Coordinates of C-alpha atoms and ligand atoms in Angstrom, one line a residue:
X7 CA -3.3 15.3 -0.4
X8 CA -4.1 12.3 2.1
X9 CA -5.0 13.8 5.2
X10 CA -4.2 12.6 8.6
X11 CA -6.1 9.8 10.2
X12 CA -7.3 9.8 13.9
X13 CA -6.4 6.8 15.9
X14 CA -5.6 6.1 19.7
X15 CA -2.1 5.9 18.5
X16 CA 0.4 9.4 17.5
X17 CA 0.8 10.8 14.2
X18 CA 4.4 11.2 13.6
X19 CA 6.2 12.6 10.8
X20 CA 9.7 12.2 10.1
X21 CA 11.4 14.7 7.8
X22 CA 14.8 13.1 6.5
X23 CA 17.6 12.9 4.2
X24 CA 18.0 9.3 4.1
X25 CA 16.2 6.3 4.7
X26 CA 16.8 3.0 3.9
X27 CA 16.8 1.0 1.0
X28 CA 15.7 4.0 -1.4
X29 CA 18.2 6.5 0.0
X30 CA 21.4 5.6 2.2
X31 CA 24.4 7.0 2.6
X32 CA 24.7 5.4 6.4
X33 CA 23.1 4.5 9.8
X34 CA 20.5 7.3 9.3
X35 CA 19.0 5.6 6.4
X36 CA 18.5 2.4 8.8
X37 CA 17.1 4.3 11.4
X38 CA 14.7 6.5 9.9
X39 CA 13.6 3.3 8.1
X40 CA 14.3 1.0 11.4
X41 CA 12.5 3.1 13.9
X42 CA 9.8 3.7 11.6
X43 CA 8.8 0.0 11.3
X44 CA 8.9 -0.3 14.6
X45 CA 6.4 2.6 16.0
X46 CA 4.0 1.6 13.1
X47 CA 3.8 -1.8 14.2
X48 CA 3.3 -0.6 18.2
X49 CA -0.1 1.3 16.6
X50 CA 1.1 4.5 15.4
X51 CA 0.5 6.7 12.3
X52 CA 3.9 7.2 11.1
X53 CA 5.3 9.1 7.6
X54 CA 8.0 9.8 6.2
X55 CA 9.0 13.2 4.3
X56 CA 12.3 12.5 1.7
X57 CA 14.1 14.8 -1.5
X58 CA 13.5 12.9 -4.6
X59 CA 16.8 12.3 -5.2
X60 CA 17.6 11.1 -8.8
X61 CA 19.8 8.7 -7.8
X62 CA 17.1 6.7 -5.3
X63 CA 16.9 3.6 -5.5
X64 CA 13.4 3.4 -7.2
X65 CA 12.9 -0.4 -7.7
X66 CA 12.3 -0.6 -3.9
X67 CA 9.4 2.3 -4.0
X68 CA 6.0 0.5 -4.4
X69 CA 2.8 2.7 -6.1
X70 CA 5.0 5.4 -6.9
X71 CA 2.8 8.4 -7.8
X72 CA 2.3 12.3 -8.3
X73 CA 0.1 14.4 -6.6
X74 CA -2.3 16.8 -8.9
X75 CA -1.4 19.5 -6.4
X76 CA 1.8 21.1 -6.4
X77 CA 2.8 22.4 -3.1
X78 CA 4.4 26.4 -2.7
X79 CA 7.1 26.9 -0.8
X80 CA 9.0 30.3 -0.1
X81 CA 13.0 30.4 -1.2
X82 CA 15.1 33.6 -1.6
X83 CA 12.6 35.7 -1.8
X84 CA 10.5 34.1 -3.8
X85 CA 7.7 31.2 -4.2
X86 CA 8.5 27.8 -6.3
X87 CA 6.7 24.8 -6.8
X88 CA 7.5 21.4 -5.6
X89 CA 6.4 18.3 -7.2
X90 CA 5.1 15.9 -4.0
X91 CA 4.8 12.3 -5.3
X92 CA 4.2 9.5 -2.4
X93 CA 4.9 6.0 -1.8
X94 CA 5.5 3.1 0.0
X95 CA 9.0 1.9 1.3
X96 CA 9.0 -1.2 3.2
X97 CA 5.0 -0.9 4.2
X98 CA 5.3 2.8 5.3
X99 CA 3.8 5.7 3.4
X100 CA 6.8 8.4 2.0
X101 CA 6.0 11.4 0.5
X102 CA 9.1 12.6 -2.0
X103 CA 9.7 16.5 -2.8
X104 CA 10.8 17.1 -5.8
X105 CA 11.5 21.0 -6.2
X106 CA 10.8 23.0 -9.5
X107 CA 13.8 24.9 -8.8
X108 CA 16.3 25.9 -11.6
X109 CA 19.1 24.4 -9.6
X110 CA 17.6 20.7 -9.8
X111 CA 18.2 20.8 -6.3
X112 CA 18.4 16.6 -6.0
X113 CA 19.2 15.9 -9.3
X114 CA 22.9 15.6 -9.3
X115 CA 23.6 11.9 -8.7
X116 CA 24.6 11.9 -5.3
X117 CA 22.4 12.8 -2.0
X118 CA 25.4 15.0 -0.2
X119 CA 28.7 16.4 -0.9
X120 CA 27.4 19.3 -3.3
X121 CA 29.0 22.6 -2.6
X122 CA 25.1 23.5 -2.1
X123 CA 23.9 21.6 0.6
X124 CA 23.0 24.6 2.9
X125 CA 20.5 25.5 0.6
X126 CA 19.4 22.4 -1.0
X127 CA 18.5 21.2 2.4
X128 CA 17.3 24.1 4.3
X129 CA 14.9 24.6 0.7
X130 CA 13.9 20.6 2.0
X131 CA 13.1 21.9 5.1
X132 CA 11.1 24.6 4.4
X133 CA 8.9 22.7 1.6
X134 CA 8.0 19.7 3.6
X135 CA 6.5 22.2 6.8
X136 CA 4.7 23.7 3.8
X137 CA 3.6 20.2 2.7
X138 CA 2.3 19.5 6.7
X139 CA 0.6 22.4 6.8
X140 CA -0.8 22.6 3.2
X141 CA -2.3 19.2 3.4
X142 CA -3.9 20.0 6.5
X143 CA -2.1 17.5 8.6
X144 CA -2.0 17.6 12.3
X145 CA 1.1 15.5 13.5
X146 CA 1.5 14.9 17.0
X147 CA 5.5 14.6 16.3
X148 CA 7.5 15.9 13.8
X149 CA 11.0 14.7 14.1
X150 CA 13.8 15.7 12.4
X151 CA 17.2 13.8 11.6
X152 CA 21.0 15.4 11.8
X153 CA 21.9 19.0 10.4
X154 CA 20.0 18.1 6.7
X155 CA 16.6 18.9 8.5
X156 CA 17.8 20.9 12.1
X157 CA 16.1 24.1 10.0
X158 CA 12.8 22.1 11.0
X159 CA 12.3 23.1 14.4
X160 CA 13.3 26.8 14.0
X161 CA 11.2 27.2 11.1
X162 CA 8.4 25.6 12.9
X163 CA 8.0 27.7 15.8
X164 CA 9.1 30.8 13.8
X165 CA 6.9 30.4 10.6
X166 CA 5.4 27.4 11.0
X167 CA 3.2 27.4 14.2
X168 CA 1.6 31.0 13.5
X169 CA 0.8 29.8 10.6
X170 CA -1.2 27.4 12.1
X171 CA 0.7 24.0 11.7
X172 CA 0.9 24.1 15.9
X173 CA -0.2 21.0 16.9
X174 CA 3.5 19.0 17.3
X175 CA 6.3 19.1 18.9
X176 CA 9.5 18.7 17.6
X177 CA 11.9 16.1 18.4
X178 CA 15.6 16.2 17.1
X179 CA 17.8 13.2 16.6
X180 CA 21.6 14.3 15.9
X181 CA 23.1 10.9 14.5
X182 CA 26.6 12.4 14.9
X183 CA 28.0 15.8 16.2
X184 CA 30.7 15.7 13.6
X185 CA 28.9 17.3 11.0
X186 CA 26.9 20.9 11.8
X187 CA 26.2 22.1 8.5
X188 CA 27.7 25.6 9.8
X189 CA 27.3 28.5 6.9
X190 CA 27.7 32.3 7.2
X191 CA 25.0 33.5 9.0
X192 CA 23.2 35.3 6.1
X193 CA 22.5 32.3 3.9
X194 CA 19.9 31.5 6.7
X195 CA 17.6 34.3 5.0
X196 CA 17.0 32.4 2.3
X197 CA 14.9 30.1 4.1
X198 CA 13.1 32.9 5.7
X199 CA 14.6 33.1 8.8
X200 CA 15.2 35.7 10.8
X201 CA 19.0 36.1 10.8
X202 CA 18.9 39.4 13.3
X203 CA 16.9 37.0 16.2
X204 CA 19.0 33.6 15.1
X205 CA 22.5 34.6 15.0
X206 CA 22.4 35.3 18.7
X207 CA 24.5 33.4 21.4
X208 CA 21.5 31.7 23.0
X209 CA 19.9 30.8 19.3
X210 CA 21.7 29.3 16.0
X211 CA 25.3 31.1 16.4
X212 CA 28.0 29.1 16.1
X213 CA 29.7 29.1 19.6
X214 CA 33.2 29.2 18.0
X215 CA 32.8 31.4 14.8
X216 CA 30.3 34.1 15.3
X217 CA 29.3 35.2 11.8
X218 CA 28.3 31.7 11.5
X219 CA 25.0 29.9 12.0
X220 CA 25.1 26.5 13.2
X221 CA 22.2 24.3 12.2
X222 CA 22.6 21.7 14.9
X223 CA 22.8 24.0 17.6
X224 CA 19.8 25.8 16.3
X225 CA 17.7 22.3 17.0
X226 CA 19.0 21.9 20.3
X227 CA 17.9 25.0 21.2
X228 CA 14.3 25.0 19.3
X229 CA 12.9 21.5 20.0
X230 CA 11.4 20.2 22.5
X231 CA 13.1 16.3 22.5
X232 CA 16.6 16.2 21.7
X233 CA 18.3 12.5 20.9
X234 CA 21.2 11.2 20.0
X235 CA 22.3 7.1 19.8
X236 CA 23.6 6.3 22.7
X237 CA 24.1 6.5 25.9
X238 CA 27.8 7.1 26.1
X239 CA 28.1 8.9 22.8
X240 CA 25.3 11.5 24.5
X241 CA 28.3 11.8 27.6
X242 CA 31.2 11.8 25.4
X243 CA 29.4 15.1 23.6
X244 CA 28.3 16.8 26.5
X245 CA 32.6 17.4 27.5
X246 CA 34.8 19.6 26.0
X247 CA 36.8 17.0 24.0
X248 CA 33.5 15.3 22.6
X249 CA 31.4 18.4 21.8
X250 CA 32.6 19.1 18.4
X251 CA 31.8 22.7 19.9
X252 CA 28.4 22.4 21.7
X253 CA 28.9 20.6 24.6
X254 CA 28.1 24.0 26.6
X255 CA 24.7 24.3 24.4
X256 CA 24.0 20.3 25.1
X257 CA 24.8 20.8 28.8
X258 CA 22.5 24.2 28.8
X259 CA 20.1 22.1 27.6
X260 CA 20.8 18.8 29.1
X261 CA 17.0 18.5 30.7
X262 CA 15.6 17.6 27.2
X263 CA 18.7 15.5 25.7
X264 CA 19.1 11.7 26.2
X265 CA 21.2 8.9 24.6
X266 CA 19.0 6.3 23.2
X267 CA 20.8 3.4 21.6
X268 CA 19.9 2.9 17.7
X269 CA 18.7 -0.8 16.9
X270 CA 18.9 -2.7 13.8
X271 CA 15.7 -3.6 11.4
X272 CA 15.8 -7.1 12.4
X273 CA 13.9 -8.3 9.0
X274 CA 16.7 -6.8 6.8
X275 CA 19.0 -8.5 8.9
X276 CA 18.5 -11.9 9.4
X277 CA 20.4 -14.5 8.3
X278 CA 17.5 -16.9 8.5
X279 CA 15.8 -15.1 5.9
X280 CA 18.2 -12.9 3.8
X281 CA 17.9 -13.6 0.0
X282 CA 21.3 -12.0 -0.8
X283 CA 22.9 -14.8 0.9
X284 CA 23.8 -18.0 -0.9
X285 CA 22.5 -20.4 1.9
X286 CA 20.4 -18.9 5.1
X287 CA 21.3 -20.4 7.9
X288 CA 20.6 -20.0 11.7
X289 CA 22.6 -19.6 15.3
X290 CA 21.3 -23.8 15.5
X291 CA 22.7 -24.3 11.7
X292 CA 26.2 -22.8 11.4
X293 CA 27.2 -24.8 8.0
X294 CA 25.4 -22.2 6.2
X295 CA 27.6 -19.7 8.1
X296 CA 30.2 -22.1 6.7
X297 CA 28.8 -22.0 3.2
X298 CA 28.9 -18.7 3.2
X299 CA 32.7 -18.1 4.0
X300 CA 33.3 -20.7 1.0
X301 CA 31.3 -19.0 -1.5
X302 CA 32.9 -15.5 -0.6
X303 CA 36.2 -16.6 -0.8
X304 CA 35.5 -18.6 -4.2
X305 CA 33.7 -15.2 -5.5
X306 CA 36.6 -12.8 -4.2
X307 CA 39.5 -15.3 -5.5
X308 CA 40.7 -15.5 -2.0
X309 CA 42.3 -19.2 -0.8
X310 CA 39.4 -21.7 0.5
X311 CA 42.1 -24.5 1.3
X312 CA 41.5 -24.0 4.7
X313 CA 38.1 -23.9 6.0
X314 CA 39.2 -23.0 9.8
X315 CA 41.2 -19.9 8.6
X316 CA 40.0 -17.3 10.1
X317 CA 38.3 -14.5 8.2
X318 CA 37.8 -10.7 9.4
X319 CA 35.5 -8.3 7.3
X320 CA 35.2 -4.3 8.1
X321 CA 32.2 -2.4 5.9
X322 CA 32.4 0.9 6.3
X323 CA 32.6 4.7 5.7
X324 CA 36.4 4.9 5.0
X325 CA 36.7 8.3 7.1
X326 CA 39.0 9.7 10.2
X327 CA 36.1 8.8 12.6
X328 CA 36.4 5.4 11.0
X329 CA 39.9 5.1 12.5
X330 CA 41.3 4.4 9.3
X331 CA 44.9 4.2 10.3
X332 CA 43.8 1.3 12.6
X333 CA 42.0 -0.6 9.7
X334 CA 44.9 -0.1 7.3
X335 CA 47.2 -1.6 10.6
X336 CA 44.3 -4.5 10.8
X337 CA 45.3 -5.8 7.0
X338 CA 48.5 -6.2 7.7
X339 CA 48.3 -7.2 11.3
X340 CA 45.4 -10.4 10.5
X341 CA 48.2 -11.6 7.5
X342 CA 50.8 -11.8 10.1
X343 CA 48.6 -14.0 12.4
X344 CA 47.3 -16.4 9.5
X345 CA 43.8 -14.9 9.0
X346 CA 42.0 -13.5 5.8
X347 CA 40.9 -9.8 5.5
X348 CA 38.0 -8.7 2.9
X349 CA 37.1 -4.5 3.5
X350 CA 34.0 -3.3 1.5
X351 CA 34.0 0.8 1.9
X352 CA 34.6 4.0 0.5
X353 CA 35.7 7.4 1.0
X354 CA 34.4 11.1 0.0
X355 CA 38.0 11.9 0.9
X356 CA 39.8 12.0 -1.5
X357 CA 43.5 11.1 -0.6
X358 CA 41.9 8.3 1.7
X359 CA 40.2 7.0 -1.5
X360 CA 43.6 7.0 -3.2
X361 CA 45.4 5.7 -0.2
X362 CA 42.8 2.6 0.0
X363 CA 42.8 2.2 -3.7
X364 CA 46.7 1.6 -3.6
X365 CA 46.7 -0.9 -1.2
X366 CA 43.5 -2.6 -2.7
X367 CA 46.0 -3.2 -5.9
X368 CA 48.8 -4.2 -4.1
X369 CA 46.8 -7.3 -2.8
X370 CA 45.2 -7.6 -6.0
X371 CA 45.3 -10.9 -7.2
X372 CA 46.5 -11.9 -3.1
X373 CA 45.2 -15.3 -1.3
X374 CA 44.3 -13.3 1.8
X375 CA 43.4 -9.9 1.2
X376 CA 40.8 -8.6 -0.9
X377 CA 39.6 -4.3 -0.5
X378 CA 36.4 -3.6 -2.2
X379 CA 36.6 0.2 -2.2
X380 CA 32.5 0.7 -3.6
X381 CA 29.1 0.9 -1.5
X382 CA 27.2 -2.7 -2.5
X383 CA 24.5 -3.7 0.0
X384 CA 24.3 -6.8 -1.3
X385 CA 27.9 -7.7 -1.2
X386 CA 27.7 -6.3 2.5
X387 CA 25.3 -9.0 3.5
X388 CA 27.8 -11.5 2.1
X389 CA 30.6 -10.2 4.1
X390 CA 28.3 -10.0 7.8
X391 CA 27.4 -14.2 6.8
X392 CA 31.0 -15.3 5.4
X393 CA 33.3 -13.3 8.5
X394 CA 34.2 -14.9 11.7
X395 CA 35.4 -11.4 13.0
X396 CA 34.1 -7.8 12.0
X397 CA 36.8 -5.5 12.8
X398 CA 35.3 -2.0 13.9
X399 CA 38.5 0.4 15.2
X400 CA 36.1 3.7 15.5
X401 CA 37.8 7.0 17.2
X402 CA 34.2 8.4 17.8
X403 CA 31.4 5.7 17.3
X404 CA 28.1 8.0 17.7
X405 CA 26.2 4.4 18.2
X406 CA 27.4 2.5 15.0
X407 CA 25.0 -0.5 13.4
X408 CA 27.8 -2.5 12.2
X409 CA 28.9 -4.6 15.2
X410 CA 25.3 -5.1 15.6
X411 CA 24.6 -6.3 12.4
X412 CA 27.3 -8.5 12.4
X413 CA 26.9 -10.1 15.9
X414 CA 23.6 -11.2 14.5
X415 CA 25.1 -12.4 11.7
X416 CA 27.4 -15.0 13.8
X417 CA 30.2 -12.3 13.8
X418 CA 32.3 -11.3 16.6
X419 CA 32.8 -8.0 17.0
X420 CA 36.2 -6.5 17.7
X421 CA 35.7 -2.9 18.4
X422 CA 37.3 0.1 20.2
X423 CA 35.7 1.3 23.3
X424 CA 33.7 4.3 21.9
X425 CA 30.0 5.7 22.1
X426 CA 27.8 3.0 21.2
X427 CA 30.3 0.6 20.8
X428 CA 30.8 0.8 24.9
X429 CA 26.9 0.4 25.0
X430 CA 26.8 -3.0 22.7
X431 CA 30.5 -4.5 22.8
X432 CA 31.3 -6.2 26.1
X433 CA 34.8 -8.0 26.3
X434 CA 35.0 -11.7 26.5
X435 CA 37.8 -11.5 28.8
X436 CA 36.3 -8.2 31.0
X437 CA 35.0 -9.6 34.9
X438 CA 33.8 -6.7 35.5
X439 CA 30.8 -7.4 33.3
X440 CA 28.9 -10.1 34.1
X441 CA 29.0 -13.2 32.3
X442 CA 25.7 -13.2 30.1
X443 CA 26.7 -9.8 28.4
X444 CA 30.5 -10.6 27.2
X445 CA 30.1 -10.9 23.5
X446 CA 32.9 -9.6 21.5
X447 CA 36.5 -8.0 22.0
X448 CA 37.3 -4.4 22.9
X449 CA 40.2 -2.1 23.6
X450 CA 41.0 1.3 24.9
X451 CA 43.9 3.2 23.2
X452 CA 42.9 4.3 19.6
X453 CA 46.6 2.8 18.8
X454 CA 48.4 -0.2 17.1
X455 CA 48.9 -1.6 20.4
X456 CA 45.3 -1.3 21.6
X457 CA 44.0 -3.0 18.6
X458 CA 46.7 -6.0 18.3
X459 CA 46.0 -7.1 21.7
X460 CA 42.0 -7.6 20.8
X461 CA 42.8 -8.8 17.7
X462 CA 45.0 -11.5 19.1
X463 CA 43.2 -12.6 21.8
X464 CA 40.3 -13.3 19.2
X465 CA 42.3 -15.6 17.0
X466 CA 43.7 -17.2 20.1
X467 CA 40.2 -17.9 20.9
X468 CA 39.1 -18.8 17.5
X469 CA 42.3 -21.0 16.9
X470 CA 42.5 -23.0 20.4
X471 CA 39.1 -23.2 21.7
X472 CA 36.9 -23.6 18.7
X473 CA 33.6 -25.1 20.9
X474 CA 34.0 -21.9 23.7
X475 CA 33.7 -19.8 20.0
X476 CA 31.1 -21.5 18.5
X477 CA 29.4 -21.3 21.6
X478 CA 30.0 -17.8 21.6
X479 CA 28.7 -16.9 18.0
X480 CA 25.5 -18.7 18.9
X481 CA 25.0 -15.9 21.8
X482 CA 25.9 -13.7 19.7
X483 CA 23.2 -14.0 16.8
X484 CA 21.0 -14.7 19.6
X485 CA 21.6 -11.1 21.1
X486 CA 18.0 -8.9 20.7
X487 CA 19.3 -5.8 18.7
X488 CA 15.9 -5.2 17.4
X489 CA 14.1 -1.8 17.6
X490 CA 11.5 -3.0 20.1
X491 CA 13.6 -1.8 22.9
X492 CA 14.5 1.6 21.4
X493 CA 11.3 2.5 19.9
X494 CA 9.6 1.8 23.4
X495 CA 12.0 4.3 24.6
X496 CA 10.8 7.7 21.7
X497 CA 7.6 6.5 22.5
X498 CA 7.8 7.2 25.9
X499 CA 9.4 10.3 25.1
X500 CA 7.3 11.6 22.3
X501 CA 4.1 10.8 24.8
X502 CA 5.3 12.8 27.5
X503 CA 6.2 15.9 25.3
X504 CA 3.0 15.4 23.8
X505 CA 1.1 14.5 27.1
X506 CA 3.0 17.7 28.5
X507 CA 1.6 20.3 25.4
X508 CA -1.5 19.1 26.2
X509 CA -1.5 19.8 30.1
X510 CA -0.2 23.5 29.6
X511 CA -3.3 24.2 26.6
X512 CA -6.0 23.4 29.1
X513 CA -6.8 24.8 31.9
Ligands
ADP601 P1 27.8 5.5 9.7 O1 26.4 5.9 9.8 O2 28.8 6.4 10.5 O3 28.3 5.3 8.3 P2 26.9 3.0 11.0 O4 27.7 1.9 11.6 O5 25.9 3.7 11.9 O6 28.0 4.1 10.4 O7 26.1 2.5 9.7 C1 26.8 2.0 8.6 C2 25.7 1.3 7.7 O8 26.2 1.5 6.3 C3 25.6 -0.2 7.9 O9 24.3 -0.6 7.5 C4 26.7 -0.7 6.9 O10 26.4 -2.0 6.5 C5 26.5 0.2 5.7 N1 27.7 0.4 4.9 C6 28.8 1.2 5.2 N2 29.7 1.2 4.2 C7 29.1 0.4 3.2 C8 29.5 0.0 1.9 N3 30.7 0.4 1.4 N4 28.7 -0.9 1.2 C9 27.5 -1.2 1.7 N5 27.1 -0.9 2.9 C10 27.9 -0.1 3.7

């Protein structure tokens, strides 16, 4: 095993479920990757701990190899071994877990949605503190993503610590408060917890169902930095309505929890550079934006007569949060005012799925509407170049990387007022914001109404004032959603944590 380098800079490990390009369900995937990138390039020692999922995407793992050493790790009483093999991803070192377990733990062809999760991810947990501390690694950080890896930070002062693994501190990033990972409170033995100490009011009991553990709450409590992705969305949780449960946890302890808003990897997303797109093309050079919508709309059968037609795109999860309702009324609503609609998503749910899949072959073979109900990343970066609206009607938004992604992609962003869609979506039309930041359209009321009037005021824009909105995609893609900003931000956080430890060790 490759043991940790010194160097002026910190040693941080994240422990994940997802990171983008080998393994992404969603925004986690672009963070863990995003944020990454962007601390190794301020100076600091970052790696990455992932499953080795079957279904990874493998082509984009460079000098993939196994260890000689297998690594131990303790499950249901007993020990199993776990294959580590390590990588590179994008210029940062991975190491991948592969567990010896009978139940082929991440062999099943997806990453979630297995009636297992609890345990294949609490197992995940476990095995990669035992990989830290087997390997002899002394990170400054570890950080841990969403309720996949919250068994992190109690196993690490628990188990972990003691053991000797004691020189981090634990930072925990919950990319949405939606999902807890809540299980009776027993299957937390498994892992080696404690369930007697943990499945107390003040530790990992869930605060509404009390023969439950909650896994979130359980990281709140037990790190030391707790993040979510943006400022509003780290409000909106800490009130009764926006808690999902644990806004009296979050507001207990509110001294260690900030918003920070996500960015975007500004190398995967750049239209300058992007080699899915048929023509790059800059905020100075908007015919390739133009080439772009053509080829889209020659590749999707969808009517080109009209170049100045206005086209929306949505890619997305198709889920409540999602406000689906809203995008199903955006379809119908964009026909009716003479634009073109192209959806790329898909749904775990299942009678969302079907819903989607119905009207996706109703407008089959349709001029205007075309519903591509798959994940394609590459079809994704079509839609952001070829749109000239991106339509994102969220209920709950914890930060959400797709208005971002498409402002820099010359898209304007029509988006309800929500979590981090408040923090990056500024109306056009609002004078209460000042001039320089308007960049998009919002509304209020998670309604038909509230959406119809951004949604017209954009094509009124579009339609009568083409210069004012050519102007205004320019801004747009010249808008800095890079990580720079953000990472500066855990960096400051992780130093103080770390500067803090530090103080209370000596004397
Ligand atoms: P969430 O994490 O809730 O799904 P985000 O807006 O934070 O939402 O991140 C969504 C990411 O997933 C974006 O990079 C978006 O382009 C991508 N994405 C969502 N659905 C699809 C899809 N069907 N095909 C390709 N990419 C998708």
């Amino acid at each position: 095993l490759i043991s940790s380098q010194t160097s002026s800079g910190l040693h941080v490990v994240h422990i994940a479920a997802e990171m983008a390009p080998v393994a992404k369900v969603g925004g986690l995937g672009d963070v863990v990757a995003g944020l990454s990138k962007a601390l190794q390039k301020k100076g600091h020692l970052v790696e990455i701990i992932l499953p080795k999922y079957d279904c990874m995407d493998y082509d984009r793992v460079r000098d993939l190899r196994a260890l000689d050493v297998a690594v131990e790790s303790y499950f249901d009483g007993r020990l199993f071994k776990n294959k580590i093999w390590v990588g590179t991803v994008e210029g940062l070192p991975v190491y991948f877990i592969e567990p010896l377990h009978p139940d082929k733990l991440f062999w099943r062809g997806q990453f979630y949605g297995e009636r297992d999760d609890f345990k294949r991810f609490s197992f995940f947990s476990r095995a990669a503190l035992e990989l830290l501390l087997q390997a002899g690694k002394k990170p400054d950080i570890i950080h841990c993503h969403d309720w996949q890896t919250a068994f992190v930070a109690p196993l690490y002062w628990d188990l972990y610590a003691p053991k000797g693994l004691n020189s981090a501190r634990i930072c925990f990033t919950c990319h949405n408060f939606e999902y807890q990972g809540t299980a009776p409170a027993s299957d937390l033995a498994s892992c080696g917890l404690d369930v007697g100490q943990l499945n107390r009011p003040d530790r990992m009991q869930d605060n509404s169902a009390h023969d439950r553990i909650n896994p979130v709450k359980g990281a709140v409590v037990f790190s030391n930095i707790v993040t979510t992705v943006s400022l509003t969305y780290a409000q909106e949780v800490r009130s009764a309505e926006g808690g999902r449960g644990l806004h009296s946890t979050l507001n207990f302890h509110s001294k260690k929890f900030v918003g920070i808003l996500n960015g975007i990897d500004a190398d995967a997303w750049n239209p300058a550079t992007d080699a899915y797109l048929k023509v790059q093309y800059t905020a100075n050079d908007l015919g390739g934006k133009a080439e772009n919508k053509e080829a889209i709309r020659k590749s999707l059968g969808l009517s080109y007569a009209d170049v100045r037609r206005p086209l929306v795109g949505c890619i997305t999860r198709l889920v409540p949060q999602k406000g689906v309702h809203l995008i199903r009324h955006a379809i119908y609503r964009t026909l009716e005012l003479g634009g073109q609609f192209v959806l790329l998503g898909s749904s775990p749910v299942h009678h969302i799925q079907k819903e989607f899949e119905a009207i996706a072959n109703h407008f089959q073979s349709h001029d205007h509407i075309r519903l591509i109900l798959k994940y394609d990343e590459t079809l994704s970066h079509s839609i952001y170049a070829a749109s000239d609206m991106f339509i994102i009607p969220s209920i709950f938004e914890p930060c959400g990387l797709t208005q971002m992604i498409a402002m820099r992609y010359g898209s304007i962003p029509i988006a309800r007022k929500t979590g981090g869609l408040n923090d990056s979506v500024f109306d056009v039309d609002d004078d209460t914001v000042p001039l320089q930041f308007r960049n998009g359209y919002s509304f209020l009321s998670p309604d038909e109404q509230g959406l119809n009037g951004a949604l017209e005021r954009a094509f009124n824009h579009y339609l009568s004032k083409p210069e004012s909105w050519r102007q205004l995609v320019q801004k747009d893609m010249n808008i800095d959603f890079s990580w720079d900003t953000s990472a500066s931000q855990y960096e400051e956080l992780y130093s103080k944590s770390v500067a803090r430890a530090r103080a209370t060790i000596r004397p």
